[in-house]
Short mmCIF file of C-alpha atoms in Angstrom, two decimals:
data_model
loop_
_atom_site.label_atom_id
_atom_site.label_comp_id
_atom_site.label_asym_id
_atom_site.label_seq_id
_atom_site.Cartn_x
_atom_site.Cartn_y
_atom_site.Cartn_z
CA MET A 1 0.00 0.00 0.00
CA THR A 2 1.30 3.43 -0.95
CA LYS A 3 1.62 6.15 1.59
CA GLY A 4 1.44 9.15 -0.75
CA TYR A 5 -0.70 11.30 1.57
CA ASP A 6 1.00 10.62 4.86
CA ASP A 7 2.52 14.09 4.90
CA ILE A 8 -0.87 15.93 4.68
CA ILE A 9 -3.42 13.52 6.11
CA ASN A 10 -3.29 14.96 9.62
CA LEU A 11 -3.10 18.66 8.73
CA PRO A 12 -6.04 20.91 9.75
CA ARG A 13 -8.63 21.85 7.13
CA HIS A 14 -7.88 25.08 5.27
CA VAL A 15 -10.07 28.07 6.21
CA SER A 16 -9.89 31.16 4.01
CA LYS A 17 -9.03 34.44 5.68
CA ARG A 18 -10.52 36.51 2.82
CA ARG A 19 -13.84 34.79 2.14
CA PRO A 20 -16.60 33.89 4.63
CA GLN A 21 -17.64 30.27 5.02
CA MET A 22 -20.67 29.13 3.03
CA PRO A 23 -23.69 28.39 5.22
CA VAL A 24 -24.54 24.70 5.58
CA ILE A 25 -27.94 25.13 3.85
CA ASN A 26 -26.24 26.57 0.74
CA ARG A 27 -23.63 23.81 0.68
CA ALA A 28 -26.39 21.20 0.73
CA ALA A 29 -28.30 22.97 -2.05
CA GLN A 30 -25.43 22.66 -4.51
CA PHE A 31 -25.87 18.88 -4.43
CA SER A 32 -29.65 18.88 -4.89
CA PRO A 33 -30.99 17.19 -8.04
CA PHE A 34 -31.31 19.31 -11.14
CA ALA A 35 -34.29 18.91 -13.47
CA ALA A 36 -33.28 20.36 -16.83
CA LEU A 37 -36.66 19.57 -18.38
CA THR A 38 -39.01 20.88 -15.72
CA GLY A 39 -42.60 20.48 -16.91
CA HIS A 40 -41.67 18.11 -19.72
CA ASP A 41 -43.48 15.15 -18.13
CA ALA A 42 -46.63 17.23 -17.63
CA SER A 43 -46.45 18.38 -21.25
CA ILE A 44 -46.20 14.81 -22.50
CA LYS A 45 -49.16 13.72 -20.35
CA GLU A 46 -51.22 16.67 -21.62
CA THR A 47 -50.43 15.78 -25.24
CA ALA A 48 -51.35 12.13 -24.65
CA ARG A 49 -54.67 13.03 -23.00
CA LEU A 50 -57.51 12.16 -25.34
CA THR A 51 -60.43 14.42 -26.13
CA SER A 52 -63.64 13.76 -28.04
CA GLU A 53 -64.99 15.62 -31.02
CA ARG A 54 -68.32 17.45 -30.72
CA ILE A 55 -71.28 15.53 -32.20
CA GLU A 56 -73.36 17.54 -34.65
CA LEU A 57 -77.08 16.93 -34.13
CA ASP A 58 -79.42 16.50 -37.08
CA ASP A 59 -82.74 18.37 -37.28
CA ASN A 60 -84.76 15.45 -35.84
CA MET A 61 -82.54 15.25 -32.77
CA LYS A 62 -82.74 19.04 -32.30
CA ASP A 63 -86.54 18.89 -32.49
CA ALA A 64 -86.61 16.07 -29.91
CA LEU A 65 -84.41 18.12 -27.55
CA ASP A 66 -86.62 21.19 -28.02
CA TYR A 67 -89.66 19.08 -27.14
CA LYS A 68 -87.95 17.75 -24.01
CA LEU A 69 -86.92 21.28 -23.00
CA GLN A 70 -90.57 22.34 -23.29
CA ILE A 71 -91.59 19.47 -21.00
CA ILE A 72 -88.95 20.54 -18.47
CA ALA A 73 -90.12 24.18 -18.71
CA ASN A 74 -93.69 23.06 -17.96
CA HIS A 75 -92.51 21.19 -14.84
CA LEU A 76 -90.25 23.86 -13.32
CA GLY A 77 -90.74 24.10 -9.57
CA HIS A 78 -91.93 20.48 -9.25
CA SER A 79 -88.54 18.87 -8.38
CA PHE A 80 -88.46 17.23 -11.80
CA LYS A 81 -85.27 15.12 -11.99
CA VAL A 82 -83.48 15.02 -15.33
CA LYS A 83 -80.39 13.36 -16.77
CA ILE A 84 -78.62 15.66 -19.24
CA THR A 85 -75.72 14.57 -21.43
CA TYR A 86 -73.74 17.49 -22.81
CA PHE A 87 -70.41 18.36 -24.40
CA LYS A 88 -67.89 20.09 -22.14
CA PRO A 89 -65.17 21.81 -24.22
CA ASP A 90 -61.59 21.24 -23.10
CA GLU A 91 -59.86 24.34 -21.75
CA LYS A 92 -56.40 23.42 -23.04
CA LYS A 93 -56.86 21.74 -26.40
CA ASP A 94 -59.32 21.09 -29.22
CA GLY A 95 -62.25 18.83 -28.46
CA GLY A 96 -63.62 18.01 -25.06
CA SER A 97 -65.59 15.32 -23.27
CA TYR A 98 -69.20 14.28 -22.83
CA VAL A 99 -70.59 14.60 -19.33
CA THR A 100 -73.84 13.17 -17.97
CA TYR A 101 -75.36 15.23 -15.19
CA ASN A 102 -78.25 14.18 -12.94
CA GLY A 103 -80.19 16.84 -11.09
CA ILE A 104 -83.19 19.13 -10.80
CA VAL A 105 -83.66 22.05 -13.18
CA LYS A 106 -84.14 25.38 -11.43
CA LYS A 107 -84.43 27.66 -14.43
CA ILE A 108 -84.13 27.72 -18.23
CA ASP A 109 -82.51 31.03 -19.20
CA GLU A 110 -83.53 31.77 -22.78
CA TYR A 111 -81.43 34.95 -22.90
CA LYS A 112 -78.15 33.22 -21.94
CA LYS A 113 -79.31 30.00 -23.64
CA ASN A 114 -78.45 27.78 -20.70
CA ILE A 115 -80.07 25.62 -18.05
CA LEU A 116 -79.46 26.44 -14.40
CA MET A 117 -79.63 23.47 -12.08
CA ILE A 118 -80.79 23.70 -8.46
CA ASP A 119 -77.21 23.21 -7.19
CA GLY A 120 -75.84 26.08 -9.31
CA VAL A 121 -74.47 24.10 -12.26
CA GLU A 122 -75.02 25.84 -15.61
CA ILE A 123 -75.34 23.82 -18.81
CA SER A 124 -75.26 25.47 -22.22
CA ILE A 125 -78.30 24.43 -24.28
CA LYS A 126 -76.26 24.32 -27.50
CA GLU A 127 -73.94 21.67 -25.96
CA ILE A 128 -76.74 19.26 -24.93
CA ILE A 129 -77.02 16.05 -26.94
CA ASN A 130 -79.53 14.11 -24.82
CA ILE A 131 -82.10 14.63 -22.06
CA ASP A 132 -83.74 11.81 -20.11
CA TRP A 133 -85.73 11.53 -16.89
#
């Protein structure tokens, strides 16, 4: 075994007289992991997330929905439970998803063209594809 460091192994550690010592917290931080591609994983997951295309309704389906909306309008205030399937546009990319909502209609706002549910949820009439009860 070589003894190349025998002359310095027992010397005291050097302490600079010109520069202050680095605090322990800063010394530990220089060895923390570095993420060069911060947000890259989230970006890949967002790109891989699937969305659906909006279904275009034909005139017969639109007429059926109008008829069902009239029935709902006639039963406002009677705790009439409905199941509404509608398209919810995605906030980050093209397309969206179809959501089925169960609840009681509080009001049909013809000015805003939406349905207000008793729990405060608003559903745009133009996004509805089906109504059941």
